[in-house]
CSV table of C-alpha atoms in Angstrom, one decimal:
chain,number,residue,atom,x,y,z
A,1,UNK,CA,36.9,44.1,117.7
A,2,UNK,CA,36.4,45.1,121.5
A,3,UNK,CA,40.4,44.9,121.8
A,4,UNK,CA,40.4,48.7,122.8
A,5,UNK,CA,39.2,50.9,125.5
A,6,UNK,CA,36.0,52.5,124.8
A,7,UNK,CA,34.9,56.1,126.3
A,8,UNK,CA,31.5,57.4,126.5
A,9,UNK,CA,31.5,60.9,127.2
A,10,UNK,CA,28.0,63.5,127.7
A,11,UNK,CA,25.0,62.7,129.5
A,12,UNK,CA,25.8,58.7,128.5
A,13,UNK,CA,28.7,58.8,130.7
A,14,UNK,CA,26.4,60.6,133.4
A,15,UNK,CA,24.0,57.7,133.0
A,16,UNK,CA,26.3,54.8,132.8
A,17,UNK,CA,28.0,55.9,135.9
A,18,UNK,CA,24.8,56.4,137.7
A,19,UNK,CA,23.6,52.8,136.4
A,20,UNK,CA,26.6,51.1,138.1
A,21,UNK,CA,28.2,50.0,141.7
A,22,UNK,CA,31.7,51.2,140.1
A,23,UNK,CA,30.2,54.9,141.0
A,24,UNK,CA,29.5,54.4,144.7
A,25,UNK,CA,32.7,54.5,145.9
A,26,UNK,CA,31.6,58.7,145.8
A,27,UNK,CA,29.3,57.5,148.9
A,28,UNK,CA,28.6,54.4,150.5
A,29,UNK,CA,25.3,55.1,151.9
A,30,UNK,CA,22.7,52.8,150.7
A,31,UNK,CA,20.1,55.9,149.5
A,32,UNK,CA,22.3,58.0,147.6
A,33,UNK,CA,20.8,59.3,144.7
A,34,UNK,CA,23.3,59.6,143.4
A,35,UNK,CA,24.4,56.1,141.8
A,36,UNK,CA,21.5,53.5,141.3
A,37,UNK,CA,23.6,50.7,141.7
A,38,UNK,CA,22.2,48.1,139.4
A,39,UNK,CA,24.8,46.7,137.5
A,40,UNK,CA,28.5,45.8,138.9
A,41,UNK,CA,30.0,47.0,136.1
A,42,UNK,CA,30.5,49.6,133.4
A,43,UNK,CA,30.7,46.9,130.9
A,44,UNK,CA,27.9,45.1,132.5
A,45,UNK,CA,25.5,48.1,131.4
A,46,UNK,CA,27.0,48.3,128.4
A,47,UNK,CA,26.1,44.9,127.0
A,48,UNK,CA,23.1,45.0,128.6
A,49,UNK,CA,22.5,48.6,126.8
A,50,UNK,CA,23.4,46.8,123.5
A,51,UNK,CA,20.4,44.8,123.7
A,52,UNK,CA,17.8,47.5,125.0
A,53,UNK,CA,18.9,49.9,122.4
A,54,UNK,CA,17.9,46.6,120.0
A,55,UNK,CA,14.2,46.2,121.6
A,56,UNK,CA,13.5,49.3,121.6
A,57,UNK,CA,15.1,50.3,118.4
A,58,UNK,CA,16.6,52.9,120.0
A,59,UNK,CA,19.9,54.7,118.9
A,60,UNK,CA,22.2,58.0,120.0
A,61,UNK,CA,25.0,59.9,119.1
A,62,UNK,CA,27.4,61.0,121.3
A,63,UNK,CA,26.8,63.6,123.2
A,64,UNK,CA,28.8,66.6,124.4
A,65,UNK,CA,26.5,68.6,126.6
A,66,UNK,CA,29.0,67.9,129.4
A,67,UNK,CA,32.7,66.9,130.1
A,68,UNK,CA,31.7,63.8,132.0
A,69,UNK,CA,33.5,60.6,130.6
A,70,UNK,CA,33.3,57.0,131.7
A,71,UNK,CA,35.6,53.9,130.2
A,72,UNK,CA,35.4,50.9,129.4
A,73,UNK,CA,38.9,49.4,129.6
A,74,UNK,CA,39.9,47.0,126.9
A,75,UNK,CA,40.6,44.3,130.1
A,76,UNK,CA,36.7,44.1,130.8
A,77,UNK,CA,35.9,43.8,126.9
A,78,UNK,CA,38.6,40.9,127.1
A,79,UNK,CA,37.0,39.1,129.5
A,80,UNK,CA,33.6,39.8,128.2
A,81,UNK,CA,34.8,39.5,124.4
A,82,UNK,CA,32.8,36.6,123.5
A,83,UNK,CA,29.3,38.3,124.7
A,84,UNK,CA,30.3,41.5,123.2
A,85,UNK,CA,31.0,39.9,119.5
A,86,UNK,CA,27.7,37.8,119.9
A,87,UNK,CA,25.7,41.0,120.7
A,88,UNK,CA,27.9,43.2,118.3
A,89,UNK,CA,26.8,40.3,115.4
A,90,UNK,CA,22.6,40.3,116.8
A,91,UNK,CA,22.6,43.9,116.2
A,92,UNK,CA,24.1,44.2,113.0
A,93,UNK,CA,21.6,41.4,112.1
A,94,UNK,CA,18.6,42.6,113.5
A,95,UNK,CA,19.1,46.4,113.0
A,96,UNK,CA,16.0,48.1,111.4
A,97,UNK,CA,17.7,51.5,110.8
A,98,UNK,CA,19.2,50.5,107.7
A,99,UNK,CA,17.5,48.4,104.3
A,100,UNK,CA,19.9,45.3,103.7
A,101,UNK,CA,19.3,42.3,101.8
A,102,UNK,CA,19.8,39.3,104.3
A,103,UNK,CA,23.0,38.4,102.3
A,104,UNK,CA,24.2,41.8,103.3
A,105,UNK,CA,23.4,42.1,106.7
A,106,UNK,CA,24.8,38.4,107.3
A,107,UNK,CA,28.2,40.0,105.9
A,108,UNK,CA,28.0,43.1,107.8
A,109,UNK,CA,27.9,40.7,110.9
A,110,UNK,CA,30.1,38.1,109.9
A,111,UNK,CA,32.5,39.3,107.2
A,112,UNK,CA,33.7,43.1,107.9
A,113,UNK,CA,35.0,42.6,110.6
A,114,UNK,CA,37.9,39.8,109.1
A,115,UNK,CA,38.7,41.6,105.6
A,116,UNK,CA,40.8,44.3,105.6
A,117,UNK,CA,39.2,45.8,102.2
A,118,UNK,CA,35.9,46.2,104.4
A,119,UNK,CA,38.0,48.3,107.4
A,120,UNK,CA,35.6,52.1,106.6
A,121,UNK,CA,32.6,49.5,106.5
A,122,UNK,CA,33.0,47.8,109.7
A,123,UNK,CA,33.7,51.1,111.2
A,124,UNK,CA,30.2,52.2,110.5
A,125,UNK,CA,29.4,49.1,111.9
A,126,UNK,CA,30.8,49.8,115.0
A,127,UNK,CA,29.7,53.4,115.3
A,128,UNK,CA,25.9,52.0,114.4
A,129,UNK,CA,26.7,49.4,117.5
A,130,UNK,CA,27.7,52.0,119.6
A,131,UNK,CA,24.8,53.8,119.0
A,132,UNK,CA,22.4,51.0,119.9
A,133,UNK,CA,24.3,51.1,123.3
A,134,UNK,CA,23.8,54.4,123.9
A,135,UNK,CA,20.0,54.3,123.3
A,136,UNK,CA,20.1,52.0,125.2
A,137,UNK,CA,22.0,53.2,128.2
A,138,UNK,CA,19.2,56.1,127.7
A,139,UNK,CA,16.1,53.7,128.0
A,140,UNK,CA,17.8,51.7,130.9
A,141,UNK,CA,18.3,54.9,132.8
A,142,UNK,CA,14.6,56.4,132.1
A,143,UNK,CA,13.5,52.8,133.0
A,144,UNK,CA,14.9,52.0,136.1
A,145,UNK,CA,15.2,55.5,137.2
A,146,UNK,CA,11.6,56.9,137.2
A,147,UNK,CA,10.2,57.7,140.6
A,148,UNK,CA,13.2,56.2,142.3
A,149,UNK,CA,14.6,57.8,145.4
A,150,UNK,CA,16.0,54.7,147.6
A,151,UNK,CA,17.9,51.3,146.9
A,152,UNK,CA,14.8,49.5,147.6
A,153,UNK,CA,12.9,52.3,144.9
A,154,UNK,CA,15.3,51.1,142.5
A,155,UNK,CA,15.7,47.2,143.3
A,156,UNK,CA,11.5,47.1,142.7
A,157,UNK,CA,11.5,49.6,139.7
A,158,UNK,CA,14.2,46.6,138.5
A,159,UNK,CA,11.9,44.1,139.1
A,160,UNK,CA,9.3,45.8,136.9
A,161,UNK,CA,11.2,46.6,134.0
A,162,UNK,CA,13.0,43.3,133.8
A,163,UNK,CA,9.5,41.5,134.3
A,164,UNK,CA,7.9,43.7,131.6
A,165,UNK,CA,11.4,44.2,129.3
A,166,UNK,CA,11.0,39.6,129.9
A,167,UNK,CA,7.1,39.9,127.8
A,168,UNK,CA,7.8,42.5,125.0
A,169,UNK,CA,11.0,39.9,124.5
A,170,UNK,CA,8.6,36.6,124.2
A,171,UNK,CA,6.3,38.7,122.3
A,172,UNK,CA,8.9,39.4,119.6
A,173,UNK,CA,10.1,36.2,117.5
A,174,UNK,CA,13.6,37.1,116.4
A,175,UNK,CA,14.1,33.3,115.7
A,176,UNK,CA,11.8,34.3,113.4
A,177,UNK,CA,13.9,37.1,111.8
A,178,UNK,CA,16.8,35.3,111.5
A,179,UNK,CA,15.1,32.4,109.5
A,180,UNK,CA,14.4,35.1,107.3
A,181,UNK,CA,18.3,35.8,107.0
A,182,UNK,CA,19.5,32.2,106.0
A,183,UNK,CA,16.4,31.2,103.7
């Protein structure tokens, strides 16, 4: 699990890049609208797309409407393994898309991705995963994206969404959920 490179292609790829400093080497001037700049890294929007696709239960296929292709190499998933996993195991927990008992969803999280019998399981797993973090790369991008033209447009529309994105999380009580999963 996240030993691999991973390639988003379509209008994801678009999105990611456009999310992320590894873009801007295309131009270095601080109002291209071109690349948004918000996150470091490619694999640093794609955790954090992980967990917006989750609050906003928000899922995508891919998408082919265009060549463009972005990777995430398997030596930034290495060094990110740990929160990748940990997200990877919230998500299968927490996902609403599918009607699992708790027992269930606590194997899908914990157990398919160890037993070798469970190998076409955990692949839907992963391809349910890697749909929450393309819904997600979708919100983040109509998030911090709308009415943005400059740096400074896009450091205050970050300011907003992470201050509002910071409420609807206290408002939710997923301690709560997971209770419900080991009672």
């Amino acid at each position: 699990m996240f030993e691999n490179d991973y390639t988003i292609n379509g209008k994801h790829a678009t999105y990611l890049k456009f999310l992320a400093k590894k873009n801007s080497r295309d131009d270095d001037s601080p109002d291209n609208p071109k690349a948004a700049r918000l996150f470091e890294r490619y694999i640093d929007v794609y955790m954090n797309a992980a967990v917006f696709g989750l609050l906003y239960s928000r899922t995508a296929k891919r998408d082919s409407t265009s060549d463009d292709r972005a990777r995430v190499y398997a030596d930034a998933f290495a060094t990110e393994r740990e929160n990748c996993v940990f997200l990877y195991r919230m998500v299968m927990l927490l996902d609403k898309t599918t009607e699992l008992t708790p027992e269930e969803r606590v194997d899908r999280a914990f157990r398919y991705d160890t037993q070798p019998e469970k190998a076409e399981e955990f692949k839907k797993n992963m391809d349910l995963f890697h749909d929450y973090v393309r819904g997600g790369i979708e919100v983040m991008y109509e998030q911090f994206t709308d009415g943005c033209q400059t740096q400074d447009d896009y450091l205050s529309k970050t300011y907003e969404v992470m201050t509002t994105f910071k409420k609807e999380l206290e408002g939710i009580s997923y301690a709560d959920e997971l209770a419900k999963l080991i009672r």
